[in-house]
């Protein structure tokens, strides 16, 4: 159960620990050091880059028993949670109090807040609302030397400050609770390499008054990509704007009911939200643009139930692709939005050239595409071809001015390619940052930060 | 000219260098190292915490000749600038292309982008739109060892990546151009201690369709503070919400024409912006709340000209205070918004107790108050009392769950108090981060990061 995540990596850990408190986390870390084990923090194991997979000789510290929402403060619009709280649970609980926590990775119903923070998770709504990084304002972290460090709004909590007067549970600066100097941004997206997160404070915002969605089909993937660019230059920022290509549609329709018109080579799913006065007009604008770019079979989904059906559909994509082939490598490259069309067309040509199925879908408004290379897992030569193909996709995204990862993290899967994106100087600084926190590489030694060998390769 | 900023610190530098290019910045750094000088980066010298004041035996590198807007990319909604570009110039130029760069420190017409990034500047609009940190997505930095490091979207620019295909000017990830791992957040607010910023990429957003403002007076400062809390829990986020107390009003009216009603002990200045359909209703809500809390003499300012007059007024506050006394210490503490009223009342009592004028004004929606302690600069015992009083104000802000600084930075002025806010563990990590970039403390050795002596004090 603790040996795998959503990648194809697998490693049975030597020890699994399920602490119930910060003190028990510290004890577990001290135990690991004493017995020469490395430490891998683990949430729900939904990660797409191998961050929760143990190294050889490792202890997994699972957050499953630290799953309390410690506080929802309506006046300050913040929530304080333990790392094992499910993202969807937090969203539900804050919505009951009239507030909104936007980040929504597809796995939000089962993924944990600790995992979301560690991976810097994104989601469908992130083009408009920003990613996990934009909401985390304070952390408490157990470090490799068995200390607890508070960052951002949580720095004061257990500090001498309390000695000066009444207890202060957390610190507020400006509306966004940002102040300098702050160590928080170093931890968000650090993939369990710098310490074990024991508490997370996030800021909350007002939920949108209302929302409307639509689905449109296109005769070619290129036209759908053009429509995306046109929508975003209106200016109009949908809360969701998802692209799905033909192969992705085929995989979904094999699993769930979705009437896909003939000749549909791509689909766009869009949602606009906000003020009731403006939402209807915004949806009309989106539909107009889709029609201008050849969109057809357009259907509106104004009722919450219809919308929920669309998002369930979208969230079923990644699992449903596994029906296409036994092997699947899911890369979440990003490109500047104007280059979407080039990446989509290039992937189609690559599929023709290699004979591999390469379904493409994703958060179009972010330029964040999930490019999946499907292969027969029992066929070694095809597996090799698939991995070579993935490397070409990563390089192509970089050549288009994009990045290796949009929201899945670097982890194990993209670590060998870090030097393609980052300069040797930047990689050396990453190594030094790791060294500050964790000089003996106790935490996730094979994840994210380059090893000395990889640094040598980059030079 | 290069010896002072907006604090009372003064130090004539040994050398002032005005490079015109990145290459000249690197040469200047190498020269400083060769001759044993420290390096102080300097923008327009408008800083409020002494970050641009040289140490003994220092070279100032001024950004005044590196003031080009290198690119405004409408499709990607980003701008690339050199550090000496004035914030107001950038805002004007992007607005001409239909885009918006929100951060607006009061000095925006003369302050530089490099200075804004180094100090993590805020401004009037930041409660709604966020601070400088929320807009910087890539940097190029000349480091102490004479190298150029790219971060975030600018990491690729001069890197081997160009060898793989066509040149990529900058890298895009998601809408907000955030991706991990990213060194950018370490630099924003680093106050010139980690290197010299040579290029800055910021993201741009859509400007609000329209805006409306109003001014209201209150019989007591407490009622004005209560109105602030009530407005923010509507929920309603004005683009500007400024508080000014009686003493501040007195100072302004000595300088500019502002009809202040008798019995007015405080003033609120509010602006709402956004969609034309909603702005009028939002302003009415703000006015209703003000009236409920005793507001009177309320005037709307719907025309751009009237609004501009209000903001000029607000921006004249800090300079006009200098007419009250020859000495002025301006602290920008933050408190949770619910504590505003307590800080305001406490400062009034402190003024009564010490006999010092303590005008209070600031960004109420952020909980970011500018508490000014005025004194006779020629009277040593009063100066000493003033500095003791400032220390009490900082401690009170911390006791209320606030922070030492909201937007002015730590610099020289608040460095002695860092240990009041941060734990010894956090301070030690700050020291190590400084050590990574600048092991010999070449850059701004007396700014922000604690010295070994200060660390000892914190323990």
PDB file of C-alpha atoms in Angstrom, chain A residues 174-400:
ATOM      1  CA  UNK A 174      -1.240  42.489   5.019  1.00  0.00           C
ATOM      2  CA  UNK A 175      -4.382  41.200   3.376  1.00  0.00           C
ATOM      3  CA  UNK A 176      -2.420  38.458   1.728  1.00  0.00           C
ATOM      4  CA  UNK A 177      -0.416  37.845   4.873  1.00  0.00           C
ATOM      5  CA  UNK A 178       2.810  38.235   2.972  1.00  0.00           C
ATOM      6  CA  UNK A 179       5.819  39.730   4.596  1.00  0.00           C
ATOM      7  CA  UNK A 180       9.542  39.552   4.140  1.00  0.00           C
ATOM      8  CA  UNK A 181      11.743  37.838   4.998  1.00  0.00           C
ATOM      9  CA  UNK A 182       9.721  34.649   4.681  1.00  0.00           C
ATOM     10  CA  UNK A 183      10.840  31.040   4.354  1.00  0.00           C
ATOM     11  CA  UNK A 184       7.393  29.768   3.298  1.00  0.00           C
ATOM     12  CA  UNK A 185       7.938  29.917  -0.492  1.00  0.00           C
ATOM     13  CA  UNK A 186      10.995  27.673  -0.158  1.00  0.00           C
ATOM     14  CA  UNK A 187       8.793  24.870   1.177  1.00  0.00           C
ATOM     15  CA  UNK A 188       5.875  25.037  -1.219  1.00  0.00           C
ATOM     16  CA  UNK A 189       6.878  22.695  -4.036  1.00  0.00           C
ATOM     17  CA  UNK A 190       9.899  21.331  -2.156  1.00  0.00           C
ATOM     18  CA  UNK A 191       8.519  17.795  -2.563  1.00  0.00           C
ATOM     19  CA  UNK A 192       9.342  16.519   0.902  1.00  0.00           C
ATOM     20  CA  UNK A 193      13.049  17.219   0.540  1.00  0.00           C
ATOM     21  CA  UNK A 194      13.449  19.898   3.241  1.00  0.00           C
ATOM     22  CA  UNK A 195      11.411  18.570   6.141  1.00  0.00           C
ATOM     23  CA  UNK A 196       8.058  17.205   7.229  1.00  0.00           C
ATOM     24  CA  UNK A 197       5.180  19.702   7.149  1.00  0.00           C
ATOM     25  CA  UNK A 198       3.146  19.460  10.374  1.00  0.00           C
ATOM     26  CA  UNK A 199       0.794  22.443  10.036  1.00  0.00           C
ATOM     27  CA  UNK A 200      -0.386  24.564   7.115  1.00  0.00           C
ATOM     28  CA  UNK A 201      -2.099  27.941   7.208  1.00  0.00           C
ATOM     29  CA  UNK A 202      -3.900  28.960   4.010  1.00  0.00           C
ATOM     30  CA  UNK A 203      -5.708  32.151   3.146  1.00  0.00           C
ATOM     31  CA  UNK A 204      -9.314  31.945   1.980  1.00  0.00           C
ATOM     32  CA  UNK A 205     -11.252  34.147  -0.403  1.00  0.00           C
ATOM     33  CA  UNK A 206     -14.893  34.901  -1.192  1.00  0.00           C
ATOM     34  CA  UNK A 207     -16.558  32.228  -3.314  1.00  0.00           C
ATOM     35  CA  UNK A 208     -17.838  33.388  -6.701  1.00  0.00           C
ATOM     36  CA  UNK A 209     -21.516  34.327  -6.646  1.00  0.00           C
ATOM     37  CA  UNK A 210     -22.378  32.022  -9.501  1.00  0.00           C
ATOM     38  CA  UNK A 211     -20.918  30.063 -12.407  1.00  0.00           C
ATOM     39  CA  UNK A 212     -21.894  28.774 -15.847  1.00  0.00           C
ATOM     40  CA  UNK A 213     -20.217  26.211 -18.034  1.00  0.00           C
ATOM     41  CA  UNK A 214     -20.264  25.059 -21.628  1.00  0.00           C
ATOM     42  CA  UNK A 215     -18.817  22.346 -23.794  1.00  0.00           C
ATOM     43  CA  UNK A 216     -17.868  22.783 -27.472  1.00  0.00           C
ATOM     44  CA  UNK A 217     -16.467  20.406 -30.090  1.00  0.00           C
ATOM     45  CA  UNK A 218     -14.061  21.297 -32.894  1.00  0.00           C
ATOM     46  CA  UNK A 219     -13.288  19.779 -36.314  1.00  0.00           C
ATOM     47  CA  UNK A 220      -9.532  20.004 -35.612  1.00  0.00           C
ATOM     48  CA  UNK A 221      -7.387  20.228 -32.495  1.00  0.00           C
ATOM     49  CA  UNK A 222      -5.730  23.312 -33.960  1.00  0.00           C
ATOM     50  CA  UNK A 223      -9.014  25.199 -34.126  1.00  0.00           C
ATOM     51  CA  UNK A 224      -9.716  24.383 -30.482  1.00  0.00           C
ATOM     52  CA  UNK A 225      -6.258  25.670 -29.546  1.00  0.00           C
ATOM     53  CA  UNK A 226      -6.886  28.842 -31.560  1.00  0.00           C
ATOM     54  CA  UNK A 227     -10.178  29.353 -29.732  1.00  0.00           C
ATOM     55  CA  UNK A 228      -8.327  29.139 -26.396  1.00  0.00           C
ATOM     56  CA  UNK A 229      -5.924  31.899 -27.387  1.00  0.00           C
ATOM     57  CA  UNK A 230      -8.797  34.014 -28.715  1.00  0.00           C
ATOM     58  CA  UNK A 231     -10.822  33.621 -25.498  1.00  0.00           C
ATOM     59  CA  UNK A 232      -7.875  34.662 -23.350  1.00  0.00           C
ATOM     60  CA  UNK A 233      -7.156  37.781 -25.385  1.00  0.00           C
ATOM     61  CA  UNK A 234     -10.762  39.031 -25.119  1.00  0.00           C
ATOM     62  CA  UNK A 235      -9.769  39.802 -22.171  1.00  0.00           C
ATOM     63  CA  UNK A 236     -11.782  37.167 -20.417  1.00  0.00           C
ATOM     64  CA  UNK A 237     -10.458  34.732 -17.842  1.00  0.00           C
ATOM     65  CA  UNK A 238     -12.662  31.658 -17.494  1.00  0.00           C
ATOM     66  CA  UNK A 239     -12.433  29.918 -14.138  1.00  0.00           C
ATOM     67  CA  UNK A 240     -11.899  26.681 -16.086  1.00  0.00           C
ATOM     68  CA  UNK A 241     -10.787  26.141 -19.674  1.00  0.00           C
ATOM     69  CA  UNK A 242      -9.921  22.546 -20.483  1.00  0.00           C
ATOM     70  CA  UNK A 243      -8.769  21.079 -23.782  1.00  0.00           C
ATOM     71  CA  UNK A 244      -9.283  17.393 -24.692  1.00  0.00           C
ATOM     72  CA  UNK A 245      -8.091  15.856 -27.942  1.00  0.00           C
ATOM     73  CA  UNK A 246      -9.732  13.060 -29.975  1.00  0.00           C
ATOM     74  CA  UNK A 247      -7.843  10.214 -28.355  1.00  0.00           C
ATOM     75  CA  UNK A 248      -8.724  11.454 -24.890  1.00  0.00           C
ATOM     76  CA  UNK A 249     -12.387  11.664 -25.903  1.00  0.00           C
ATOM     77  CA  UNK A 250     -12.255   8.094 -27.185  1.00  0.00           C
ATOM     78  CA  UNK A 251     -10.876   6.891 -23.871  1.00  0.00           C
ATOM     79  CA  UNK A 252     -13.505   8.733 -21.858  1.00  0.00           C
ATOM     80  CA  UNK A 253     -16.460   7.621 -23.941  1.00  0.00           C
ATOM     81  CA  UNK A 254     -15.407   4.020 -23.414  1.00  0.00           C
ATOM     82  CA  UNK A 255     -15.958   4.622 -19.686  1.00  0.00           C
ATOM     83  CA  UNK A 256     -18.682   7.225 -19.197  1.00  0.00           C
ATOM     84  CA  UNK A 257     -21.615   8.529 -21.179  1.00  0.00           C
ATOM     85  CA  UNK A 258     -20.656  11.531 -23.274  1.00  0.00           C
ATOM     86  CA  UNK A 259     -22.319  12.199 -26.619  1.00  0.00           C
ATOM     87  CA  UNK A 260     -19.387  13.108 -28.861  1.00  0.00           C
ATOM     88  CA  UNK A 261     -20.468  14.294 -32.320  1.00  0.00           C
ATOM     89  CA  UNK A 262     -18.929  12.677 -35.389  1.00  0.00           C
ATOM     90  CA  UNK A 263     -15.994  14.624 -36.872  1.00  0.00           C
ATOM     91  CA  UNK A 264     -15.165  16.055 -33.443  1.00  0.00           C
ATOM     92  CA  UNK A 265     -11.388  16.080 -33.152  1.00  0.00           C
ATOM     93  CA  UNK A 266     -11.218  18.095 -29.951  1.00  0.00           C
ATOM     94  CA  UNK A 267     -13.372  19.426 -27.140  1.00  0.00           C
ATOM     95  CA  UNK A 268     -13.208  22.522 -24.977  1.00  0.00           C
ATOM     96  CA  UNK A 269     -14.785  22.667 -21.548  1.00  0.00           C
ATOM     97  CA  UNK A 270     -15.174  26.172 -20.134  1.00  0.00           C
ATOM     98  CA  UNK A 271     -16.613  27.637 -16.976  1.00  0.00           C
ATOM     99  CA  UNK A 272     -16.992  31.331 -16.178  1.00  0.00           C
ATOM    100  CA  UNK A 273     -17.741  32.485 -12.655  1.00  0.00           C
ATOM    101  CA  UNK A 274     -18.197  35.673 -10.692  1.00  0.00           C
ATOM    102  CA  UNK A 275     -20.927  38.227 -10.313  1.00  0.00           C
ATOM    103  CA  UNK A 276     -24.413  37.143 -11.432  1.00  0.00           C
ATOM    104  CA  UNK A 277     -24.662  40.287 -13.591  1.00  0.00           C
ATOM    105  CA  UNK A 278     -21.618  39.489 -15.700  1.00  0.00           C
ATOM    106  CA  UNK A 279     -21.462  35.698 -15.853  1.00  0.00           C
ATOM    107  CA  UNK A 280     -24.153  35.235 -18.507  1.00  0.00           C
ATOM    108  CA  UNK A 281     -22.485  37.768 -20.806  1.00  0.00           C
ATOM    109  CA  UNK A 282     -19.080  36.192 -20.287  1.00  0.00           C
ATOM    110  CA  UNK A 283     -20.407  32.758 -21.235  1.00  0.00           C
ATOM    111  CA  UNK A 284     -21.963  34.209 -24.387  1.00  0.00           C
ATOM    112  CA  UNK A 285     -18.577  35.700 -25.281  1.00  0.00           C
ATOM    113  CA  UNK A 286     -16.880  32.316 -24.829  1.00  0.00           C
ATOM    114  CA  UNK A 287     -19.505  30.615 -27.013  1.00  0.00           C
ATOM    115  CA  UNK A 288     -19.162  33.320 -29.685  1.00  0.00           C
ATOM    116  CA  UNK A 289     -15.412  32.802 -29.865  1.00  0.00           C
ATOM    117  CA  UNK A 290     -15.836  29.023 -30.076  1.00  0.00           C
ATOM    118  CA  UNK A 291     -18.294  29.395 -32.957  1.00  0.00           C
ATOM    119  CA  UNK A 292     -15.972  31.805 -34.775  1.00  0.00           C
ATOM    120  CA  UNK A 293     -13.255  29.136 -34.611  1.00  0.00           C
ATOM    121  CA  UNK A 294     -15.410  26.314 -35.944  1.00  0.00           C
ATOM    122  CA  UNK A 295     -16.885  25.117 -32.658  1.00  0.00           C
ATOM    123  CA  UNK A 296     -20.065  23.023 -32.928  1.00  0.00           C
ATOM    124  CA  UNK A 297     -22.316  20.836 -30.782  1.00  0.00           C
ATOM    125  CA  UNK A 298     -22.108  23.563 -28.153  1.00  0.00           C
ATOM    126  CA  UNK A 299     -24.070  22.938 -24.976  1.00  0.00           C
ATOM    127  CA  UNK A 300     -24.494  25.158 -21.963  1.00  0.00           C
ATOM    128  CA  UNK A 301     -24.513  23.781 -18.445  1.00  0.00           C
ATOM    129  CA  UNK A 302     -26.068  26.360 -16.158  1.00  0.00           C
ATOM    130  CA  UNK A 303     -27.386  24.080 -13.424  1.00  0.00           C
ATOM    131  CA  UNK A 304     -24.908  22.974 -10.746  1.00  0.00           C
ATOM    132  CA  UNK A 305     -25.797  19.338 -11.507  1.00  0.00           C
ATOM    133  CA  UNK A 306     -24.976  19.643 -15.197  1.00  0.00           C
ATOM    134  CA  UNK A 307     -21.716  21.390 -14.314  1.00  0.00           C
ATOM    135  CA  UNK A 308     -20.772  18.735 -11.788  1.00  0.00           C
ATOM    136  CA  UNK A 309     -21.285  16.111 -14.495  1.00  0.00           C
ATOM    137  CA  UNK A 310     -18.827  17.974 -16.756  1.00  0.00           C
ATOM    138  CA  UNK A 311     -16.167  18.167 -14.065  1.00  0.00           C
ATOM    139  CA  UNK A 312     -16.561  14.530 -13.117  1.00  0.00           C
ATOM    140  CA  UNK A 313     -16.049  13.789 -16.772  1.00  0.00           C
ATOM    141  CA  UNK A 314     -12.898  15.881 -16.853  1.00  0.00           C
ATOM    142  CA  UNK A 315     -11.583  14.312 -13.677  1.00  0.00           C
ATOM    143  CA  UNK A 316     -12.143  10.823 -15.064  1.00  0.00           C
ATOM    144  CA  UNK A 317      -9.728  11.471 -17.927  1.00  0.00           C
ATOM    145  CA  UNK A 318      -6.495  10.367 -16.306  1.00  0.00           C
ATOM    146  CA  UNK A 319      -7.878   7.058 -14.969  1.00  0.00           C
ATOM    147  CA  UNK A 320      -9.813   6.317 -18.176  1.00  0.00           C
ATOM    148  CA  UNK A 321      -6.687   6.601 -20.321  1.00  0.00           C
ATOM    149  CA  UNK A 322      -5.341   3.485 -18.651  1.00  0.00           C
ATOM    150  CA  UNK A 323      -7.877   1.519 -20.713  1.00  0.00           C
ATOM    151  CA  UNK A 324      -6.012   2.483 -23.905  1.00  0.00           C
ATOM    152  CA  UNK A 325      -2.801   0.646 -23.020  1.00  0.00           C
ATOM    153  CA  UNK A 326      -1.095  -1.011 -20.076  1.00  0.00           C
ATOM    154  CA  UNK A 327       1.695   1.574 -19.904  1.00  0.00           C
ATOM    155  CA  UNK A 328       1.115   5.332 -19.507  1.00  0.00           C
ATOM    156  CA  UNK A 329       3.572   8.148 -18.911  1.00  0.00           C
ATOM    157  CA  UNK A 330       1.797  11.383 -18.005  1.00  0.00           C
ATOM    158  CA  UNK A 331       3.842  14.543 -18.471  1.00  0.00           C
ATOM    159  CA  UNK A 332       2.462  17.949 -17.469  1.00  0.00           C
ATOM    160  CA  UNK A 333       4.580  20.261 -19.542  1.00  0.00           C
ATOM    161  CA  UNK A 334       3.718  23.957 -19.840  1.00  0.00           C
ATOM    162  CA  UNK A 335       4.157  26.241 -22.824  1.00  0.00           C
ATOM    163  CA  UNK A 336       3.345  29.928 -23.322  1.00  0.00           C
ATOM    164  CA  UNK A 337      -0.320  30.002 -24.250  1.00  0.00           C
ATOM    165  CA  UNK A 338       0.385  31.300 -27.749  1.00  0.00           C
ATOM    166  CA  UNK A 339       2.398  28.096 -28.369  1.00  0.00           C
ATOM    167  CA  UNK A 340      -0.383  25.669 -27.388  1.00  0.00           C
ATOM    168  CA  UNK A 341      -1.317  25.079 -30.996  1.00  0.00           C
ATOM    169  CA  UNK A 342       2.288  24.262 -31.901  1.00  0.00           C
ATOM    170  CA  UNK A 343       2.654  21.748 -29.098  1.00  0.00           C
ATOM    171  CA  UNK A 344      -0.655  20.067 -29.951  1.00  0.00           C
ATOM    172  CA  UNK A 345       0.220  19.780 -33.659  1.00  0.00           C
ATOM    173  CA  UNK A 346       3.739  18.596 -32.863  1.00  0.00           C
ATOM    174  CA  UNK A 347       2.397  15.845 -30.576  1.00  0.00           C
ATOM    175  CA  UNK A 348       0.041  14.635 -33.313  1.00  0.00           C
ATOM    176  CA  UNK A 349       2.976  14.383 -35.728  1.00  0.00           C
ATOM    177  CA  UNK A 350       5.033  12.602 -33.067  1.00  0.00           C
ATOM    178  CA  UNK A 351       2.253  10.067 -32.606  1.00  0.00           C
ATOM    179  CA  UNK A 352       2.200   9.408 -36.351  1.00  0.00           C
ATOM    180  CA  UNK A 353       5.993   9.048 -36.433  1.00  0.00           C
ATOM    181  CA  UNK A 354       6.365   6.718 -33.445  1.00  0.00           C
ATOM    182  CA  UNK A 355       3.130   4.777 -33.776  1.00  0.00           C
ATOM    183  CA  UNK A 356       2.451   5.407 -30.077  1.00  0.00           C
ATOM    184  CA  UNK A 357      -0.849   6.796 -28.843  1.00  0.00           C
ATOM    185  CA  UNK A 358      -0.206  10.256 -27.377  1.00  0.00           C
ATOM    186  CA  UNK A 359      -3.469  11.651 -25.956  1.00  0.00           C
ATOM    187  CA  UNK A 360      -3.213  15.324 -25.045  1.00  0.00           C
ATOM    188  CA  UNK A 361      -5.511  17.215 -22.677  1.00  0.00           C
ATOM    189  CA  UNK A 362      -5.243  19.734 -19.904  1.00  0.00           C
ATOM    190  CA  UNK A 363      -5.501  23.200 -18.459  1.00  0.00           C
ATOM    191  CA  UNK A 364      -5.412  25.180 -21.685  1.00  0.00           C
ATOM    192  CA  UNK A 365      -5.684  28.603 -20.074  1.00  0.00           C
ATOM    193  CA  UNK A 366      -2.431  27.881 -18.213  1.00  0.00           C
ATOM    194  CA  UNK A 367      -0.649  26.476 -21.244  1.00  0.00           C
ATOM    195  CA  UNK A 368      -0.398  23.402 -19.016  1.00  0.00           C
ATOM    196  CA  UNK A 369      -0.959  20.303 -21.141  1.00  0.00           C
ATOM    197  CA  UNK A 370      -0.997  16.728 -19.979  1.00  0.00           C
ATOM    198  CA  UNK A 371       0.777  14.823 -22.706  1.00  0.00           C
ATOM    199  CA  UNK A 372       0.386  11.088 -22.193  1.00  0.00           C
ATOM    200  CA  UNK A 373       2.539   8.526 -23.923  1.00  0.00           C
ATOM    201  CA  UNK A 374       0.766   5.142 -23.989  1.00  0.00           C
ATOM    202  CA  UNK A 375       2.637   1.886 -24.522  1.00  0.00           C
ATOM    203  CA  UNK A 376       2.481  -1.845 -23.999  1.00  0.00           C
ATOM    204  CA  UNK A 377       4.093  -2.348 -20.595  1.00  0.00           C
ATOM    205  CA  UNK A 378       5.020  -5.943 -21.457  1.00  0.00           C
ATOM    206  CA  UNK A 379       6.916  -4.908 -24.590  1.00  0.00           C
ATOM    207  CA  UNK A 380      10.379  -3.749 -23.588  1.00  0.00           C
ATOM    208  CA  UNK A 381      11.288  -2.169 -26.893  1.00  0.00           C
ATOM    209  CA  UNK A 382       8.021  -0.209 -26.908  1.00  0.00           C
ATOM    210  CA  UNK A 383       8.607   0.904 -23.327  1.00  0.00           C
ATOM    211  CA  UNK A 384      12.038   2.163 -24.333  1.00  0.00           C
ATOM    212  CA  UNK A 385      10.544   3.973 -27.317  1.00  0.00           C
ATOM    213  CA  UNK A 386       7.939   5.521 -25.003  1.00  0.00           C
ATOM    214  CA  UNK A 387      10.572   6.882 -22.614  1.00  0.00           C
ATOM    215  CA  UNK A 388      12.623   8.269 -25.485  1.00  0.00           C
ATOM    216  CA  UNK A 389       9.470   9.906 -26.806  1.00  0.00           C
ATOM    217  CA  UNK A 390       8.782  11.511 -23.440  1.00  0.00           C
ATOM    218  CA  UNK A 391      12.255  13.019 -23.449  1.00  0.00           C
ATOM    219  CA  UNK A 392      11.562  14.527 -26.885  1.00  0.00           C
ATOM    220  CA  UNK A 393       8.284  15.996 -25.587  1.00  0.00           C
ATOM    221  CA  UNK A 394      10.025  17.624 -22.617  1.00  0.00           C
ATOM    222  CA  UNK A 395      12.669  19.073 -24.923  1.00  0.00           C
ATOM    223  CA  UNK A 396      10.029  20.356 -27.330  1.00  0.00           C
ATOM    224  CA  UNK A 397       8.158  22.099 -24.488  1.00  0.00           C
ATOM    225  CA  UNK A 398      11.409  23.763 -23.415  1.00  0.00           C
ATOM    226  CA  UNK A 399      12.187  24.765 -27.017  1.00  0.00           C
ATOM    227  CA  UNK A 400       8.783  26.453 -27.186  1.00  0.00           C
TER     228      UNK A 400
END
